[in-house]
PDB file of C-alpha atoms in Angstrom:
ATOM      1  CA  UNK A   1     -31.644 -41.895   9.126  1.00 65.00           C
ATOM      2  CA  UNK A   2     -28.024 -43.629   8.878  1.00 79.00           C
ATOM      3  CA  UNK A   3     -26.595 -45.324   5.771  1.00 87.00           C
ATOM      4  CA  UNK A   4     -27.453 -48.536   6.571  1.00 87.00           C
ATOM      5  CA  UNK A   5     -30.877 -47.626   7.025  1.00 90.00           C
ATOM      6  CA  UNK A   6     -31.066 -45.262   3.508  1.00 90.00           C
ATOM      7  CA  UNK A   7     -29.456 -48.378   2.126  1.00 91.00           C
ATOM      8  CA  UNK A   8     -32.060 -50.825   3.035  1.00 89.00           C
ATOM      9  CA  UNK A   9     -34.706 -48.634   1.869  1.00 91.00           C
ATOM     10  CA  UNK A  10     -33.309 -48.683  -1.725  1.00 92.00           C
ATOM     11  CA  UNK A  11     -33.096 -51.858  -1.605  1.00 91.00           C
ATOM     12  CA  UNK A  12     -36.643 -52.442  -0.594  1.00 89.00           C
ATOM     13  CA  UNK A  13     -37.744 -50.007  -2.686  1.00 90.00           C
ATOM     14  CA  UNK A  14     -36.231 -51.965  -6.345  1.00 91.00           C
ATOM     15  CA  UNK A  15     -37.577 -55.113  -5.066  1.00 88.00           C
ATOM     16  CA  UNK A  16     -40.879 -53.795  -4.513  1.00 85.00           C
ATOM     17  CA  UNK A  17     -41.091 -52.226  -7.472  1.00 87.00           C
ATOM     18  CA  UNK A  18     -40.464 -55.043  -9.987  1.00 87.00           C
ATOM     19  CA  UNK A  19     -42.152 -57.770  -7.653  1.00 81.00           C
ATOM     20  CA  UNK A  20     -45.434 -55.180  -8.072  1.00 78.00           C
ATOM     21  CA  UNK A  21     -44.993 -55.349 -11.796  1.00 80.00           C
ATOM     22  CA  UNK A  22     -44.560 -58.786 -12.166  1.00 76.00           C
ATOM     23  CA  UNK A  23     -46.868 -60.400  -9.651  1.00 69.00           C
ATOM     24  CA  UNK A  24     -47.826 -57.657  -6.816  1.00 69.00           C
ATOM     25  CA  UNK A  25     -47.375 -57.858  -3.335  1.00 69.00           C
ATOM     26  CA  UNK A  26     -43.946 -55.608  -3.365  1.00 78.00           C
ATOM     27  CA  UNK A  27     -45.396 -53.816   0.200  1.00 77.00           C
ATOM     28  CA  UNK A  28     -44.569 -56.674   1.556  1.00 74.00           C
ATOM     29  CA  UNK A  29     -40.529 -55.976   0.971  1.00 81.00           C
ATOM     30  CA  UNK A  30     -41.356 -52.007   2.050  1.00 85.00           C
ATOM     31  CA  UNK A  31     -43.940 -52.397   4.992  1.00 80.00           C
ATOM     32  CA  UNK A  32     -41.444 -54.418   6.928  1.00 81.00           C
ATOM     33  CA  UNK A  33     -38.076 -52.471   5.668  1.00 85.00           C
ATOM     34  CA  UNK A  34     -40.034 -48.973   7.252  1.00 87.00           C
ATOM     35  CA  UNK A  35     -40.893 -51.053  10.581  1.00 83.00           C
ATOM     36  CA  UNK A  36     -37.133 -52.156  10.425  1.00 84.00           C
ATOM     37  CA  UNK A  37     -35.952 -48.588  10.239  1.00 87.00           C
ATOM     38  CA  UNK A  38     -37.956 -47.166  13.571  1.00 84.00           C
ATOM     39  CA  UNK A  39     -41.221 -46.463  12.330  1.00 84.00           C
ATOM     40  CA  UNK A  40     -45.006 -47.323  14.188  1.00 80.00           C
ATOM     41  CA  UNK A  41     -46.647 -49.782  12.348  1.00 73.00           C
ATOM     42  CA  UNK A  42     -49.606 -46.622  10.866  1.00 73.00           C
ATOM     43  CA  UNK A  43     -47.294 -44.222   9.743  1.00 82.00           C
ATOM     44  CA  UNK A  44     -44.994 -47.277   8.084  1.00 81.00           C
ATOM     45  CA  UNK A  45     -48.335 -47.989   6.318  1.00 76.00           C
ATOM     46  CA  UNK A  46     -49.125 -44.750   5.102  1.00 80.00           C
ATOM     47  CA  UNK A  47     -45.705 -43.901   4.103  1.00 86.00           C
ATOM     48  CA  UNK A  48     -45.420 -47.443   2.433  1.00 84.00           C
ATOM     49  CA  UNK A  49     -48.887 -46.737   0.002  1.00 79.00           C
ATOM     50  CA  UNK A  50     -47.142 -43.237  -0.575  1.00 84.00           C
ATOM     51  CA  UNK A  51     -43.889 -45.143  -1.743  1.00 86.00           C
ATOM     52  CA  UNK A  52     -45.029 -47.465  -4.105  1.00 83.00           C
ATOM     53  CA  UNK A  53     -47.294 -45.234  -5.717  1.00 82.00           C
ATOM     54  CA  UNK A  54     -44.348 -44.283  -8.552  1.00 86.00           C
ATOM     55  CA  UNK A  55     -43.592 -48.341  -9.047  1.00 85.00           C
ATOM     56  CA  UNK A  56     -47.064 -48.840 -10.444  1.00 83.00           C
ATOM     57  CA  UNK A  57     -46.582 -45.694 -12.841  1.00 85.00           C
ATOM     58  CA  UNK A  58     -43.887 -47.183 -14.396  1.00 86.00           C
ATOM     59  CA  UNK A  59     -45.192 -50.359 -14.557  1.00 86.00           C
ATOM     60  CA  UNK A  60     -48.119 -48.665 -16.731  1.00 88.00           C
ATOM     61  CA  UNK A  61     -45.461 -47.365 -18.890  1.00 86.00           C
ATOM     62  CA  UNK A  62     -43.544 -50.577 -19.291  1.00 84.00           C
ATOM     63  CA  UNK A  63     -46.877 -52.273 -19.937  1.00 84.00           C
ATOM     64  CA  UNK A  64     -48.971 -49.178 -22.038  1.00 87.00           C
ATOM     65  CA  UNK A  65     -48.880 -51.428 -25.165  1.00 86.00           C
ATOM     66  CA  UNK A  66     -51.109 -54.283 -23.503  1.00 85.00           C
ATOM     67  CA  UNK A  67     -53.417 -52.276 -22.174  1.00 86.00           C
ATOM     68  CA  UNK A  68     -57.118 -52.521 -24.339  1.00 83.00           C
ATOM     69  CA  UNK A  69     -58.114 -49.854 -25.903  1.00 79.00           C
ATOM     70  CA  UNK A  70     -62.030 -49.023 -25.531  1.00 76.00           C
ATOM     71  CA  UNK A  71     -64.556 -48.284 -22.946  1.00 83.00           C
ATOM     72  CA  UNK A  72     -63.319 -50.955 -20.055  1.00 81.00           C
ATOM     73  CA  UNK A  73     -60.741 -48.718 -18.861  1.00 87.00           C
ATOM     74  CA  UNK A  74     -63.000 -45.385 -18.825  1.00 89.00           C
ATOM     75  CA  UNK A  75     -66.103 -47.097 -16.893  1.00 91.00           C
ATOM     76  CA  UNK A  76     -63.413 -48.993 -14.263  1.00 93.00           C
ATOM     77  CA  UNK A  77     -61.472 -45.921 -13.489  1.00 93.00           C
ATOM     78  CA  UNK A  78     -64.498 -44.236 -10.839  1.00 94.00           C
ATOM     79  CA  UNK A  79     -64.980 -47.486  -9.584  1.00 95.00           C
ATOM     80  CA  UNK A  80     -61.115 -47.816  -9.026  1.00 95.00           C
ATOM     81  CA  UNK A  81     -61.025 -44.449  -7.234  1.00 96.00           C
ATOM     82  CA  UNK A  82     -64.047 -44.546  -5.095  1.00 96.00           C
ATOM     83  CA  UNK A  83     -63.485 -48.289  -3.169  1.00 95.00           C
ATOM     84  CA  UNK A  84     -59.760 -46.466  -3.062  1.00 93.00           C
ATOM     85  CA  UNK A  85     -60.758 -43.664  -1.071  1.00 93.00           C
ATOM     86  CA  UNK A  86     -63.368 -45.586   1.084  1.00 93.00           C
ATOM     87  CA  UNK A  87     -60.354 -48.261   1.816  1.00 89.00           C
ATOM     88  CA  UNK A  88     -57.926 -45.129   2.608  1.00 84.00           C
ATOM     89  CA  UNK A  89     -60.839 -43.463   4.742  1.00 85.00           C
ATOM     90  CA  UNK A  90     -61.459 -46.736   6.741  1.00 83.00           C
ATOM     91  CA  UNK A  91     -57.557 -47.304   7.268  1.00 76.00           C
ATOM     92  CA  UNK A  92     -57.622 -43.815   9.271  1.00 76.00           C
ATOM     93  CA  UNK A  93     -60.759 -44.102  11.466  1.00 78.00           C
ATOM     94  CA  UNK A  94     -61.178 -47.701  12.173  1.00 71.00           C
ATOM     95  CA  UNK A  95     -58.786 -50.574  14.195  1.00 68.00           C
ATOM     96  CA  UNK A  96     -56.351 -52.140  11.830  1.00 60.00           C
ATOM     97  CA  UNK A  97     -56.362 -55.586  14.108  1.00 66.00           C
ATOM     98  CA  UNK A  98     -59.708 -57.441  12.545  1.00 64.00           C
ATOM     99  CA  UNK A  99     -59.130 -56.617   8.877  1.00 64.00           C
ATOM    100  CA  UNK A 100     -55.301 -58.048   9.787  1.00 69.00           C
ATOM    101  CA  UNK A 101     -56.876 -61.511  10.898  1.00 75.00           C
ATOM    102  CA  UNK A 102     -59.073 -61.260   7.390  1.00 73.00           C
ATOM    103  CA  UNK A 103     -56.449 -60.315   4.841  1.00 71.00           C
ATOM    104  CA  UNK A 104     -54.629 -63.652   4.825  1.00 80.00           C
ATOM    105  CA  UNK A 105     -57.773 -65.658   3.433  1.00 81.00           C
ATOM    106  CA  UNK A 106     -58.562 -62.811   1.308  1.00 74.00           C
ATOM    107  CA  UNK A 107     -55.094 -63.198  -0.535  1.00 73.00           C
ATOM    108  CA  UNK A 108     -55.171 -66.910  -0.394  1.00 81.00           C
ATOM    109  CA  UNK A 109     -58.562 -66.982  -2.082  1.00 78.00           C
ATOM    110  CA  UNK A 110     -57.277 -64.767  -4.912  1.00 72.00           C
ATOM    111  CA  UNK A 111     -54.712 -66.916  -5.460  1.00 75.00           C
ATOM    112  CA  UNK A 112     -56.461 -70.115  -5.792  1.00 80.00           C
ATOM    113  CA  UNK A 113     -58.972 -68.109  -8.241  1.00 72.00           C
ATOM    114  CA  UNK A 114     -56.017 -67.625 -10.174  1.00 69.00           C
ATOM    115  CA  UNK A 115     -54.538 -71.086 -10.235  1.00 77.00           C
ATOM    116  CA  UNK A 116     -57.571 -72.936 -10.554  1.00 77.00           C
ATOM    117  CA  UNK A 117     -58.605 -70.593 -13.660  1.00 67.00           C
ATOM    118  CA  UNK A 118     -58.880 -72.914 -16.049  1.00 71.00           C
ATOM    119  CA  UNK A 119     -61.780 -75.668 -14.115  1.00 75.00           C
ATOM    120  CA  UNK A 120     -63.049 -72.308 -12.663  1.00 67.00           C
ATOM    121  CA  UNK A 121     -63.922 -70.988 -15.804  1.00 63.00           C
ATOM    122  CA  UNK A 122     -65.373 -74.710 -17.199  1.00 66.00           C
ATOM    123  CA  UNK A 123     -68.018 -74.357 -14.195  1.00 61.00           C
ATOM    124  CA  UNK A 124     -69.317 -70.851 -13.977  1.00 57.00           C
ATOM    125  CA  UNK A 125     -68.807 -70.496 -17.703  1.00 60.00           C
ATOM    126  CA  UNK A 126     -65.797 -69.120 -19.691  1.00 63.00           C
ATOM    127  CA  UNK A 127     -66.543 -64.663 -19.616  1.00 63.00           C
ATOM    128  CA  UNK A 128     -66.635 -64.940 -23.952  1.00 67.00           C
ATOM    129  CA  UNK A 129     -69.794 -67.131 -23.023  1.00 64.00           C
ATOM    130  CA  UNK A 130     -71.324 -64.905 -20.506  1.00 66.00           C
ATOM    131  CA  UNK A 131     -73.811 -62.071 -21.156  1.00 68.00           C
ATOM    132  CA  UNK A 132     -72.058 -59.155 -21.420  1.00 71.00           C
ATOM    133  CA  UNK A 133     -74.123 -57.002 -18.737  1.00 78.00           C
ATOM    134  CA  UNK A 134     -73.580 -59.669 -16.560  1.00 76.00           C
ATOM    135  CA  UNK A 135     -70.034 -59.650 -17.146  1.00 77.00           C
ATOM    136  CA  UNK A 136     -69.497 -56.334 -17.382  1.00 80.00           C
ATOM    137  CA  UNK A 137     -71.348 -55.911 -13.278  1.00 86.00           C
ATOM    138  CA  UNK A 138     -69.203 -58.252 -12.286  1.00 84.00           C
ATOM    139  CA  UNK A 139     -65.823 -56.873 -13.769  1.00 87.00           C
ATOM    140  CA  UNK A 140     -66.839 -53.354 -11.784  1.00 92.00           C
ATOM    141  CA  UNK A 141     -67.839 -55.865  -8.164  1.00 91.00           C
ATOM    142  CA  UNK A 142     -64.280 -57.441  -8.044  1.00 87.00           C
ATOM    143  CA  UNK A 143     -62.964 -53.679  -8.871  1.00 92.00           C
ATOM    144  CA  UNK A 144     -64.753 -52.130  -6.391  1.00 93.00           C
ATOM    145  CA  UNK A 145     -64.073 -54.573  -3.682  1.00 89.00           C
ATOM    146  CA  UNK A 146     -60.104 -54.687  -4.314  1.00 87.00           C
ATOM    147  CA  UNK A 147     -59.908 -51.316  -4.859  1.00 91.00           C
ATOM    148  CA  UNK A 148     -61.380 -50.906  -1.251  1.00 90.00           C
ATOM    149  CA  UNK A 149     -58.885 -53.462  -0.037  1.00 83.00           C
ATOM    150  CA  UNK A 150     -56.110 -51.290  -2.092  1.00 83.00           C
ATOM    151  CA  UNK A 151     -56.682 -48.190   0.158  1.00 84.00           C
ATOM    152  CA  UNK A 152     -56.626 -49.968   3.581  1.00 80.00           C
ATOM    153  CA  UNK A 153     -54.113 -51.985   3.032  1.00 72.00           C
ATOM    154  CA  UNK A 154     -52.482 -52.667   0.127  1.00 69.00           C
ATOM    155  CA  UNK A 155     -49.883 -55.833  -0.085  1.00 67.00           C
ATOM    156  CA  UNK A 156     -51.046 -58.371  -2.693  1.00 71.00           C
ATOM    157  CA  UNK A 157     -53.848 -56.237  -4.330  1.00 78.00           C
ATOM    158  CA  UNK A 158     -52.005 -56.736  -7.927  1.00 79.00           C
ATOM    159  CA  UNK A 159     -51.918 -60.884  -7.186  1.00 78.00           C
ATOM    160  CA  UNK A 160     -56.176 -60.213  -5.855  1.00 78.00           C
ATOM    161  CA  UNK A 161     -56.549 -58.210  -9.564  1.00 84.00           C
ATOM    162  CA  UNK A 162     -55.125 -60.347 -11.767  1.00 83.00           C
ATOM    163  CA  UNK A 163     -56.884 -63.146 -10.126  1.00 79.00           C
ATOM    164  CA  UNK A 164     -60.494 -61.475 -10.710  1.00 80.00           C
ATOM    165  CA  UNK A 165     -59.875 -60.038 -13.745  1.00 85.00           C
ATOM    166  CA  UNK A 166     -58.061 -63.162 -15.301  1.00 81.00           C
ATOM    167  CA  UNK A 167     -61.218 -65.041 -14.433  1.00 77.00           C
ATOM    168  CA  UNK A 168     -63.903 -62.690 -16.109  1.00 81.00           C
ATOM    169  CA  UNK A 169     -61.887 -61.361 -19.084  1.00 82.00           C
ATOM    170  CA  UNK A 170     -61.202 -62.707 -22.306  1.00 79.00           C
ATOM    171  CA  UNK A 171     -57.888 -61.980 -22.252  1.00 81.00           C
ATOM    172  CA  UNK A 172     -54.000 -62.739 -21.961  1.00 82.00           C
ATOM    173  CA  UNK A 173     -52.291 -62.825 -18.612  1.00 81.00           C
ATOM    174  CA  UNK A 174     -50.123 -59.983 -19.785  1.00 82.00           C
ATOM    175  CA  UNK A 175     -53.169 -57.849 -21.063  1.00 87.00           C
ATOM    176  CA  UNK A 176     -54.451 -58.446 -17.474  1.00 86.00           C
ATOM    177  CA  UNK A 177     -51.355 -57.719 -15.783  1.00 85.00           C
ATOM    178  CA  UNK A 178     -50.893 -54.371 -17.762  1.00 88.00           C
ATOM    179  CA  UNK A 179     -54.697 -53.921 -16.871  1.00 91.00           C
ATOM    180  CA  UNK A 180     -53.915 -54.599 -13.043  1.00 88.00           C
ATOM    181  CA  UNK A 181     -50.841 -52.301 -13.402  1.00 89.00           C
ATOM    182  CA  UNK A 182     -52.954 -49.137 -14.287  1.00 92.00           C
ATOM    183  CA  UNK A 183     -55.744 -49.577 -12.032  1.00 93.00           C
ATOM    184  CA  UNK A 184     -53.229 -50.062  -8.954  1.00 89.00           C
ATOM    185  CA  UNK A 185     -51.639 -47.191 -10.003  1.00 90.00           C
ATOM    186  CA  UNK A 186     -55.294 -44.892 -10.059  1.00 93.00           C
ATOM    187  CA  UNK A 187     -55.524 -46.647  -6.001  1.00 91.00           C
ATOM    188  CA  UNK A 188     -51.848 -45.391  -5.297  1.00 86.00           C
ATOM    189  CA  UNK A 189     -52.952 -41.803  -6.754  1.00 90.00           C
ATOM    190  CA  UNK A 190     -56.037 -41.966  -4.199  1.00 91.00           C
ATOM    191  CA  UNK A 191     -53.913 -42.962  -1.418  1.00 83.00           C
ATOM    192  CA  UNK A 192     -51.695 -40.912  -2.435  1.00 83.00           C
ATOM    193  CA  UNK A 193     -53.940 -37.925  -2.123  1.00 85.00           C
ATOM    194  CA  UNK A 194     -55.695 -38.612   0.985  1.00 83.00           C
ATOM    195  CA  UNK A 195     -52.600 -39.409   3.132  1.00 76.00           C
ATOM    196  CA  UNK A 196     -50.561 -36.373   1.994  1.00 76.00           C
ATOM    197  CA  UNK A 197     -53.108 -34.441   3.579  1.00 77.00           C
ATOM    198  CA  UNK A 198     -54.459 -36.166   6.450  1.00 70.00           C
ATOM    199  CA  UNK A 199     -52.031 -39.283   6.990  1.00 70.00           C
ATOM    200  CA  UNK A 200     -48.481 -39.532   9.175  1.00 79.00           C
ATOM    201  CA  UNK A 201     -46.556 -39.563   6.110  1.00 81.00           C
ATOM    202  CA  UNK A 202     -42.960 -39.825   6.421  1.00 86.00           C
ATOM    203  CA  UNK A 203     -41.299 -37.843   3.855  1.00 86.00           C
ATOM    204  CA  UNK A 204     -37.653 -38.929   3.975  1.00 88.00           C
ATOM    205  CA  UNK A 205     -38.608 -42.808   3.747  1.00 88.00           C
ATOM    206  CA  UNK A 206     -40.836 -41.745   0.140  1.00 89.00           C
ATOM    207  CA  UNK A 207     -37.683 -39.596  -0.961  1.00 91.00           C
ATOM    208  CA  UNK A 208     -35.771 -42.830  -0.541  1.00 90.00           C
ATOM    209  CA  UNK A 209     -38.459 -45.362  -1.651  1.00 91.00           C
ATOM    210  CA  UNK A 210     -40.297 -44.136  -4.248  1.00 90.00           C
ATOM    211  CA  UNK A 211     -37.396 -43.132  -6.797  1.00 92.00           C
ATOM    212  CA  UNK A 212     -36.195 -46.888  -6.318  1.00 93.00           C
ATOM    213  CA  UNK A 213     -40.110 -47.992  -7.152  1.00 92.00           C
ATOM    214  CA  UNK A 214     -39.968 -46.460 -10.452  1.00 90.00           C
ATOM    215  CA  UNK A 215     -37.061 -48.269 -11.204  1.00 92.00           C
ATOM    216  CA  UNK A 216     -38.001 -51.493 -10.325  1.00 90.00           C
ATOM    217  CA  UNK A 217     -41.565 -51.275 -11.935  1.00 88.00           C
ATOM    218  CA  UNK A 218     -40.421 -50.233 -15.272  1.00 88.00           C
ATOM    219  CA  UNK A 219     -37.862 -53.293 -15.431  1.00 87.00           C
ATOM    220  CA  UNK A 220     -40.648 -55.615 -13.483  1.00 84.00           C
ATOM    221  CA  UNK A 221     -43.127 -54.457 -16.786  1.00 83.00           C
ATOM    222  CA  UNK A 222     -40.680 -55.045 -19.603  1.00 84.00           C
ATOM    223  CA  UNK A 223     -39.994 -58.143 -18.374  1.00 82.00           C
ATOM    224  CA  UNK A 224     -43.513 -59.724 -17.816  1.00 77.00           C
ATOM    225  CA  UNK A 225     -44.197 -59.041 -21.645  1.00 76.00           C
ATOM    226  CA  UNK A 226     -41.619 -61.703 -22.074  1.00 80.00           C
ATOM    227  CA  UNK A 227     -42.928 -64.195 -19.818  1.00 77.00           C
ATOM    228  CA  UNK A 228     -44.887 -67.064 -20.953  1.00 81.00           C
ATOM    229  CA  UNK A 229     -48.150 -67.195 -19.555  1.00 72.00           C
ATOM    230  CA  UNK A 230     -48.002 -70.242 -17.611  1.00 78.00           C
ATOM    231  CA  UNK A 231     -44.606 -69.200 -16.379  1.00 81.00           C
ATOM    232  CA  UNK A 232     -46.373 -65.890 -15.370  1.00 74.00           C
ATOM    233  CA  UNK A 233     -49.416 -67.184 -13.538  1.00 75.00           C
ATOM    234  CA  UNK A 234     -47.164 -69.798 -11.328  1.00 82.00           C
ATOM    235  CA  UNK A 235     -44.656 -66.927 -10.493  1.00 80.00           C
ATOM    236  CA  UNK A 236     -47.744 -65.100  -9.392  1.00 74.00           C
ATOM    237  CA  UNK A 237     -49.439 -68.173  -7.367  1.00 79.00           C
ATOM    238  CA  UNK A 238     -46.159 -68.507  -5.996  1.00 82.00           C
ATOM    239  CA  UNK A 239     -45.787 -65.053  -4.523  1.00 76.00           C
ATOM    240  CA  UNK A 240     -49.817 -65.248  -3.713  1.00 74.00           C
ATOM    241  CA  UNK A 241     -49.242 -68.224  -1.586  1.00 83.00           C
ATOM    242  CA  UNK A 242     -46.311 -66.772   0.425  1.00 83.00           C
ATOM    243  CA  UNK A 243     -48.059 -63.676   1.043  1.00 76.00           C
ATOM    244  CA  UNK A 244     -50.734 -65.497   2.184  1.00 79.00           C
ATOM    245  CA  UNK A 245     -49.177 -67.091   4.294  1.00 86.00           C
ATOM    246  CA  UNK A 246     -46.672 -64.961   5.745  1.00 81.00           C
ATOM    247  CA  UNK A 247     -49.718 -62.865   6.532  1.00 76.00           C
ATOM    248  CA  UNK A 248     -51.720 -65.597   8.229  1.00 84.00           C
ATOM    249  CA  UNK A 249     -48.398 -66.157  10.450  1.00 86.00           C
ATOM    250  CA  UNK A 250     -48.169 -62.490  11.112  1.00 77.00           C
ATOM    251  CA  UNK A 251     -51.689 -62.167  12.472  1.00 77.00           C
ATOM    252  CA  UNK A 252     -52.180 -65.298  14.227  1.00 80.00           C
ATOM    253  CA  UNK A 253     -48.812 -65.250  16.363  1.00 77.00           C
TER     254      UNK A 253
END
């Protein structure tokens, strides 16, 4: 790997981290800087989830003071790691080409969740209204299900989390963002895990990435705690849409 390519990797690698924090989708910025540098589109993958991984650990630390404290966290955190490993599992036995074609909508839809909150909320009910088994299933369903898309994929999970979790919880946007940043964090330890030992990792791209990550997604946390919230949910609408988008382009061309 030449300069120019260990520079473009660092580069990727700050931008991803602080766009995770902030809004998610930072594998966007990574996926395509590994493809840039020579590498097939699974291993780029693999070695991308591997990357980011130390982002979203820092982004828990910037964020550990809006995180709830009680039982949420405990019951979401085997949820979190099983749909992980079944997304991981499925990314290394199955065609990536159908999934591609779904992904765009998948995004798009969690990010019209999240900017139609408010009338969302006014028809199915707001979640201090709803029963709190009822809330509590669904919390663990939109868990489950992103976690799975977390392990196969990745880009955009943080803009699908805050979308679900923004529209169930009673709650801030930066509690939920500190919330999304720990439980994308627990899916980059699974990924981690499963494609150090059975995925094409490749191990000079992490040594460049990840240390750039965990600089970005400490500075990406600090600064969403001073974001106001409406600034904060159209930044992350923002980057939803264009990931959507950009993703829809990629698989229909």
């Amino acid at each position: 790997m030449d300069l120019a390519n260990a520079a473009l990797l660092l580069a990727a690698g700050l931008a991803a981290g602080t766009v995770n924090a902030v809004a998610g989708g930072g594998s966007l910025i990574t996926f395509p800087a590994l493809l840039a540098v020579g590498l097939p589109p699974v291993p780029a993958n693999v070695t991308n989830s591997v990357s980011v991984f130390p982002g979203y650990g820092a982004a828990v630390a910037g964020s550990w003071m809006d995180l709830p404290r009680g039982r949420l966290l405990v019951t979401l955190v085997p949820t979190t790691i099983v749909g992980a490993l079944v997304g991981a599992g499925l990314l290394l036995v199955t065609p990536a080409r159908a999934f591609e074609v779904v992904v765009p909508f998948l995004v798009l839809g969690a990010t019209a969740l999240l900017a139609f909150q408010d009338p969302l909320r006014r028809l199915v009910g707001h979640p201090r209204d709803v029963p709190t088994r009822r809330r509590g299933l669904t919390i663990q369903v939109v868990v489950a299900l992103a976690s799975v898309y977390g392990g196969y994929f990745g880009a955009a999970v943080g803009v699908m989390l805050v979308a679900a979790l923004a529209l169930v919880l009673d709650a801030t946007l930066a509690r939920v963002s500190a919330i999304k940043n720990l439980l994308s964090a627990i899916i980059g330890l699974t990924t981690v895990a499963v494609f150090a030992l059975a995925g094409p990792v490749n191990w000079a791209g992490v040594a460049l990435l990840a240390p750039a990550t965990l600089v970005g997604g400490y500075a990406g946390a600090r600064l969403v705690r001073r974001l106001p919230s409406k600034l904060l949910k159209a930044i992350i609408v923002v980057f939803g849409t264009t990931i959507g988008l950009y993703l829809l382009w990629r698989a229909l061309r």
